[in-house]
XYZ file of C-alpha atoms in Angstrom:
423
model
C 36.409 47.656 244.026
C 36.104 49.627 240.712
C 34.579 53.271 241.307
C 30.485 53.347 239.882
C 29.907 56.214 237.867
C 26.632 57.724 237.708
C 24.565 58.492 235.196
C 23.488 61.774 234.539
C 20.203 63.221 233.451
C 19.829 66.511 231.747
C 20.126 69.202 234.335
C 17.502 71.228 234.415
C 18.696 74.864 235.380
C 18.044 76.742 238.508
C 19.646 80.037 238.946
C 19.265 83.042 241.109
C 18.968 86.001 239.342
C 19.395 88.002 242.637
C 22.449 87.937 244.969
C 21.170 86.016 248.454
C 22.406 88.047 251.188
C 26.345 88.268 251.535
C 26.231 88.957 255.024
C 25.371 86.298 258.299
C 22.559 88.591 258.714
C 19.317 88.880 256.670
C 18.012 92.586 256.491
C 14.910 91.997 253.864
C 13.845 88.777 252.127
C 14.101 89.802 248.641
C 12.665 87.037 246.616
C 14.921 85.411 243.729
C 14.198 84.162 240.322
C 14.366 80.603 239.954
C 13.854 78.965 236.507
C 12.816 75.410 236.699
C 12.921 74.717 233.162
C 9.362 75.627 231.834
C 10.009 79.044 233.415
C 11.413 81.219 235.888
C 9.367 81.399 239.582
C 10.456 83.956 241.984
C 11.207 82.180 245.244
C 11.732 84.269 248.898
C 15.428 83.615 249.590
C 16.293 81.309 253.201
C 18.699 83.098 255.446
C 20.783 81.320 258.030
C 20.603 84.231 260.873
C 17.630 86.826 261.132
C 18.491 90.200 262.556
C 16.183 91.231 265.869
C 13.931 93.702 263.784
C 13.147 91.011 261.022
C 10.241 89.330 261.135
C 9.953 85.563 261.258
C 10.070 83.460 258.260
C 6.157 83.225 256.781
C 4.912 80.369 254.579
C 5.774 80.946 250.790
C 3.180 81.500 248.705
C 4.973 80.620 245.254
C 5.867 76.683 244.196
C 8.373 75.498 241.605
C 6.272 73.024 239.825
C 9.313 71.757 237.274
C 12.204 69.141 238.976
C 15.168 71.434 240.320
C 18.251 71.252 238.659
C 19.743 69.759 241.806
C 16.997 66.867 241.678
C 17.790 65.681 237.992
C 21.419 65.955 238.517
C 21.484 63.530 241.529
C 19.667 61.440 239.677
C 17.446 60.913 242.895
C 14.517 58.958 240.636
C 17.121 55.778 239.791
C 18.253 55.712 243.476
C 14.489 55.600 244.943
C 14.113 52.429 243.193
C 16.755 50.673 245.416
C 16.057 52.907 248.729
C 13.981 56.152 249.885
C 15.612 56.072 253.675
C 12.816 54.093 255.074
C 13.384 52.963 258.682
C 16.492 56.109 259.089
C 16.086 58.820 261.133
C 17.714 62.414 260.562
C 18.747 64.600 262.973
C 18.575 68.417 261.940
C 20.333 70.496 264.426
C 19.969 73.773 263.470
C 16.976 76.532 263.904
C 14.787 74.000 264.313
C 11.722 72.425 261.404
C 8.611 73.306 261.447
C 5.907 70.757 262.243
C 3.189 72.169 259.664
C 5.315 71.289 256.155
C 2.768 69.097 254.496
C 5.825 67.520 252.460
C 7.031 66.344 255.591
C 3.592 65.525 257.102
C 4.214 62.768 260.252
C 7.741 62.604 259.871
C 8.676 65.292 262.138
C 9.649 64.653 265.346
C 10.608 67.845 267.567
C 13.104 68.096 270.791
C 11.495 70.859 273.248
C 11.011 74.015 270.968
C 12.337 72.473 267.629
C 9.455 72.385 266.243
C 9.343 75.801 266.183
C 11.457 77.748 263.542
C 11.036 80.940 262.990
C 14.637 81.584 260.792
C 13.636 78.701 258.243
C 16.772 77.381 257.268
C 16.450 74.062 259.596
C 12.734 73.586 257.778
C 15.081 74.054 254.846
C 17.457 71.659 255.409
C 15.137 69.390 256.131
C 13.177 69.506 253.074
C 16.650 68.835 251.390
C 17.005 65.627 253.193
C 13.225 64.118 253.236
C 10.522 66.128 251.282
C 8.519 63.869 249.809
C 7.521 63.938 246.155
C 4.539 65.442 244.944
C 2.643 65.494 241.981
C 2.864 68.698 240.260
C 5.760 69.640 241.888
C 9.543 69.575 241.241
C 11.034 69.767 244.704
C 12.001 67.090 246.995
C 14.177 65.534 249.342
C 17.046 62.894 248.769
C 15.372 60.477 251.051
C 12.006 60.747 251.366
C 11.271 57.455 253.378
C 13.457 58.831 256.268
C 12.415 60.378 259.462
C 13.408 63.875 260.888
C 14.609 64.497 264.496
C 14.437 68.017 265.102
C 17.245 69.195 267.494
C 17.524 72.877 268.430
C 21.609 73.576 267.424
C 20.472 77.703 267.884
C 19.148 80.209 269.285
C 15.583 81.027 267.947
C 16.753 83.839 265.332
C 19.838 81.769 264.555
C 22.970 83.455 266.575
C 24.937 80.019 267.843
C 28.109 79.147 269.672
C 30.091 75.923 270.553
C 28.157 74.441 273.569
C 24.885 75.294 272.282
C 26.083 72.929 268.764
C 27.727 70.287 270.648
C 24.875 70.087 272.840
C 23.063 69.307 269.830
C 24.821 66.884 268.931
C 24.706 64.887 271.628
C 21.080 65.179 272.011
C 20.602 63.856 268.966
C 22.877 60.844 269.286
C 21.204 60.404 272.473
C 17.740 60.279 270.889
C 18.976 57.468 268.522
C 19.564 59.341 265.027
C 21.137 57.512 262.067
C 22.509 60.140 260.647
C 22.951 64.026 262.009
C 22.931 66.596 260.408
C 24.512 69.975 261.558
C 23.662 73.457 259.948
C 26.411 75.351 261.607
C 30.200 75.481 261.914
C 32.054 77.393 263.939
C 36.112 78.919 263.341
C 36.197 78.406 267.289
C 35.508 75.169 269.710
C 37.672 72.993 268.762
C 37.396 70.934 271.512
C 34.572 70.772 272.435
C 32.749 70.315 268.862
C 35.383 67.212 268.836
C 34.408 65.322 271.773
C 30.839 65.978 270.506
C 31.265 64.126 267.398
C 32.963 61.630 269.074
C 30.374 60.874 271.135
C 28.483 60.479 268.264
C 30.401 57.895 266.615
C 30.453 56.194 269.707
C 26.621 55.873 269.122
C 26.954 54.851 265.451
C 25.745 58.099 264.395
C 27.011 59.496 261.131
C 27.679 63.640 261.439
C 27.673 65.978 258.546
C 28.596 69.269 258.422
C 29.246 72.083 256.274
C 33.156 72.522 255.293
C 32.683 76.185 256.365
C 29.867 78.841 256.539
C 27.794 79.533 254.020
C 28.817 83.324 254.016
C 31.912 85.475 255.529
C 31.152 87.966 257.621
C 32.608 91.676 257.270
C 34.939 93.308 259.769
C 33.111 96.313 261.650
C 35.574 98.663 261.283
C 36.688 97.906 257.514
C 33.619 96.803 255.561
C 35.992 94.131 254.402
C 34.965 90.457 254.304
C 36.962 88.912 256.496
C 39.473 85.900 255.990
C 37.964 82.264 256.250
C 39.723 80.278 259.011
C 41.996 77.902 258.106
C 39.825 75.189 260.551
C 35.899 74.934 261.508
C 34.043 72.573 263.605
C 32.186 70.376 263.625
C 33.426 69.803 260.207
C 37.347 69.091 260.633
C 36.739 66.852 263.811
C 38.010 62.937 263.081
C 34.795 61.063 262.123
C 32.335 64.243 260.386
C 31.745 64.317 257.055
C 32.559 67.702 255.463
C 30.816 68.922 252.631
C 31.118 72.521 250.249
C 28.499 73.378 247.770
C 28.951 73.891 243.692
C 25.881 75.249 241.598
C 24.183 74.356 238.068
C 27.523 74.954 236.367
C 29.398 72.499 238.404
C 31.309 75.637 239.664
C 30.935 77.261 243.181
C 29.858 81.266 242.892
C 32.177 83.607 242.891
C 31.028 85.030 246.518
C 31.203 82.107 247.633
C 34.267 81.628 250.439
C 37.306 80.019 249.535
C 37.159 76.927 251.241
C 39.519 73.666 250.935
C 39.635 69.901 252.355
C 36.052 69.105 252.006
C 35.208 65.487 251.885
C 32.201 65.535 249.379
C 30.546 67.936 247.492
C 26.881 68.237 246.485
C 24.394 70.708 245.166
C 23.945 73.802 247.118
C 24.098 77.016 245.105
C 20.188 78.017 244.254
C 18.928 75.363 245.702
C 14.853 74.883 246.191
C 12.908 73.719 249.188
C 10.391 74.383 251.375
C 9.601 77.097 254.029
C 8.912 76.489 258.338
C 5.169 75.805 257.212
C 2.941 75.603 254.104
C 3.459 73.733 250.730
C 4.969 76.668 249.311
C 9.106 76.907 248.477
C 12.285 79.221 249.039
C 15.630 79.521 247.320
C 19.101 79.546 248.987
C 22.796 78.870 248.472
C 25.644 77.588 250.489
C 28.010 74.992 251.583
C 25.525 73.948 254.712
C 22.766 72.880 252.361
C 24.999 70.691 250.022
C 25.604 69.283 253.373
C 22.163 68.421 253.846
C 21.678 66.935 250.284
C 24.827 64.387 251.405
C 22.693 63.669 254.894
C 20.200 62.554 252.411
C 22.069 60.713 251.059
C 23.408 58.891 253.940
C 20.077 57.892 255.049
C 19.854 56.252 251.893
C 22.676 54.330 252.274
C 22.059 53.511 255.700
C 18.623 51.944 254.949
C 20.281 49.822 251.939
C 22.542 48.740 253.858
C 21.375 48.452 257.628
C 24.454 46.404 258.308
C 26.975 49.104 257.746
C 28.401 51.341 260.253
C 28.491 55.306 260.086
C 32.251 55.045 258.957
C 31.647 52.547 256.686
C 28.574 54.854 255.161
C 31.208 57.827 254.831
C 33.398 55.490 252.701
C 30.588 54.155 251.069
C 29.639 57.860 250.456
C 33.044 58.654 249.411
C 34.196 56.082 247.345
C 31.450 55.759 245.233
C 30.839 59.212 244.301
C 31.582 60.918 240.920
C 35.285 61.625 240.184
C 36.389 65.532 240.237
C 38.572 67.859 242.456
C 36.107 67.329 245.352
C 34.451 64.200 244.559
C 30.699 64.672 243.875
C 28.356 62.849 246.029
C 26.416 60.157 243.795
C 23.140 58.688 245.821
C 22.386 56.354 243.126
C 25.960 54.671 243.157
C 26.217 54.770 247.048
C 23.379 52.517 247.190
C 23.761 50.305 243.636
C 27.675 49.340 244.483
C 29.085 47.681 247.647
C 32.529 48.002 248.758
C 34.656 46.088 250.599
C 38.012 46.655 252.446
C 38.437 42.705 251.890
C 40.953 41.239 248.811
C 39.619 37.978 247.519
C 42.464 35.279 248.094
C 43.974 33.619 245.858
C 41.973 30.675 243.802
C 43.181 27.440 245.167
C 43.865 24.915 242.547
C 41.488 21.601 243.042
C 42.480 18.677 245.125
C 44.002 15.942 242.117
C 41.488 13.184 241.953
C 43.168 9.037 241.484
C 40.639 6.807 240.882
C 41.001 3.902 242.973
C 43.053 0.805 241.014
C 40.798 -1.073 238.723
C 39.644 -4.605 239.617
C 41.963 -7.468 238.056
C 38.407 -9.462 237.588
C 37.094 -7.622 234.476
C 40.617 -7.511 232.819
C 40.991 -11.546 233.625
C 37.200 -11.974 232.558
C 38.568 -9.972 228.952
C 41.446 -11.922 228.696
C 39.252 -15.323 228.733
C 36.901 -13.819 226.211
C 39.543 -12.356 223.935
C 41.480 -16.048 224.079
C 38.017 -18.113 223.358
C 37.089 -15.399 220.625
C 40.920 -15.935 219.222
C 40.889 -20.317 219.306
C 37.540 -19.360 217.390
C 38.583 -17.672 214.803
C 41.542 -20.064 214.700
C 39.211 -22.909 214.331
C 37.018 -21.323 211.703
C 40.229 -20.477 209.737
C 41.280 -24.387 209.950
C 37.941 -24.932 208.433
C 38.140 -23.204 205.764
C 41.161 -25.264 204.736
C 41.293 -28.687 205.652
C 37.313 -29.533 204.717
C 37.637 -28.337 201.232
C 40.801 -30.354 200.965
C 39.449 -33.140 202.636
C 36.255 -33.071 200.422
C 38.842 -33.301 197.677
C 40.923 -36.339 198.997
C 37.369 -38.083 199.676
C 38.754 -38.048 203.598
C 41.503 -40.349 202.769
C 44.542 -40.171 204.757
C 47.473 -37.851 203.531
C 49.643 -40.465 202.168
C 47.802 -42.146 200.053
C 48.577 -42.450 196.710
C 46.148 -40.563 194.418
C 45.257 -43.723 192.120
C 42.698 -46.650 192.204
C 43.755 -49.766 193.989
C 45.205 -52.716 191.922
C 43.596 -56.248 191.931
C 44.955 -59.037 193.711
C 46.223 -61.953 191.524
C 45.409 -66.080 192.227
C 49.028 -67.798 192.644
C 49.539 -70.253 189.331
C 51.247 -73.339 188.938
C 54.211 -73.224 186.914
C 53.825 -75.642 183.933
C 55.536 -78.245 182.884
C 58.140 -77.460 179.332
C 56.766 -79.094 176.321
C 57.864 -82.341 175.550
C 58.724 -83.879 178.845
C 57.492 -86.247 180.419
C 55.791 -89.685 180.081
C 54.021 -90.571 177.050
């Protein structure tokens, strides 16, 4: 089936004006100008890992009233007329979403402590996916009809390894999520963070991860940032849904690391959402919340079109988004098109109707009707000519002589010569 292309709105422009921390770990949450279009808002930046002498993450006390550039260009406002992930449930397994976030207000369910998050970026995330839409303000989430299963993926400040992910995983397939959503990827697990994801897809769950981390760290001894791994997991096991990040410009920062084989990519340099608790927002960038703007999107798809499996979302996802090096996720074309692995056959040509043979009785009762109308027309003809002729002859036979009849004459007897006879 032809590729839909989406239709873009004018982006409105969200940049950071400040550098979001470069390192895994957050020292000082220095806010970061956002503009939103009317103006510029300075937003408190999410981090993915807190260090142990950094407090937790507070409620923000600024809002970005104006729609996000990353709202307008998904076009999320044409694809909520078709679905807002009604009836899907999202797994978030990551530092867990807070339970206060009035934009998620009784959609928020929590495994054990996940409803506790004191890092923020799961309450992020999560916003990403399923904030709902509010009046005077610019920021929400791709699907906000869908549900949010809150899975703990680390530990409370953020620090995670392989078991404590895949673990995560599982849980949430266990607990019956749609789509899930994972925060983290790791250069090491390999195995393990595959057999996760394949239970998963055993359970019709649809994973999406990040294509790498959001930030390199540096080496300890150099200062250097270090190399990415050629591999990470979750992402690169059969089945998951990788994602990277660009920004506003449709290019990815130039801090950001150099990352390949990504499945999709979505929105996720200065990006807007909201905090563990509150109404109010933060800014962040990185490939792990483009990845939640695509499990958004999923849950989209998956309430459309309740019938299709989690692969047959990913290709949905896939297929039908917007044409470029990494092809750009496109909510409102995942859920206006459906594809098919199916060719139509061949038209078949129509049977050949032959009408039954016709009934000698109509052609016999023509040919008795033609004949009668014929001696007719014969007779009428034969009219025309004898009657005036016999009008003419005064109906006397043919051979008749055309003169009047002579008189018959008496027989005489003869007479005698003159002057014979006795005297």
């Amino acid at each position: 089936m032809r590729r839909a292309l989406s239709h873009r709105h004018p982006v409105a422009r969200v940049v950071a004006a400040a550098a979001l921390a470069t390192a895994p770990l957050a020292t000082a949450a220095t806010p970061a100008a956002a503009d939103t279009g009317s103006g510029s808002v300075e937003l408190p930046p999410v981090v993915a890992v807190l260090a142990s002498d950094v407090p937790c993450a507070k409620a923000s006390t600024r809002k970005a009233e104006d729609a996000t550039w990353s709202r307008s260009t998904l076009g999320l406002g044409r694809a909520w007329e078709l679905s807002q992930g009604a009836g899907v449930t999202v797994a978030v397994v990551d530092s867990g979403v807070g339970t206060d976030i009035p934009a998620l207000s009784g959609r928020v369910t929590a495994v054990g402590d996940a409803g506790e998050d004191c890092v923020g970026h799961g309450s992020f995330a999560a916003g990403l996916i399923a904030a709902a839409p509010v009046k005077g303000v610019g920021v929400a989430g791709v699907a906000p009809g869908a549900r949010i299963l809150a899975v703990r993926g680390t530990q409370p400040r953020g620090e995670t390894t392989a078991a404590t992910l895949a673990a995560g995983i599982r849980t949430a397939a266990d607990k019956g999520a749609d789509v899930i959503y994972v925060g983290r990827v790791l250069a090491t697990g390999k195995a393990e963070l595959t057999k996760a994801a394949a239970y998963a897809a055993e359970r019709d769950a649809l994973v999406v991860a990040p294509v790498g981390p959001d930030f390199l760290p540096r080496d300890r001894n150099t200062g250097q940032t270090v190399e990415p791994a050629p591999w990470y997991w979750p992402a690169s096991a059969p089945g998951v849904l990788s994602v990277i990040d660009y920004g506003p410009d449709g290019k990815r920062p130039d801090s950001a690391p150099a990352l390949d084989g990504a499945d999709l990519a979505a929105p996720g340099d200065a990006v807007v959402s909201v905090g563990p608790k509150g109404s109010g927002h933060y800014i962040g960038s990185g490939s792990s919340l483009a990845a939640a703007h695509v499990a958004g999107a999923a849950a989209l798809v998956r309430a459309r079109y309740p019938e299709m499996s989690a692969a047959e979302v990913a290709r949905q996802l896939t297929v039908a988004a917007y044409p470029s090096d990494t092809p750009r996720v496109d909510p409102y074309a995942s859920v206006s098109s459906l594809l098919t692995d199916q060719q139509g056959a061949p038209p078949k040509p129509a049977a050949a109707h032959v009408p039954p043979a016709a009934s000698p009785e109509p052609r016999h009762r023509a040919v008795i009707i033609a004949g009668a109308g014929g001696g007719l027309l014969l007779l009428v003809a034969a009219g025309a000519v004898v009657i005036p002729r016999g009008r003419a002859r005064r109906w006397r036979p043919g051979d008749a002589r055309d003169r009047q009849p002579t008189e018959a004459i008496a027989p005489t007897t003869p007479t005698e010569p003159a002057g014979t006879g006795a005297s």
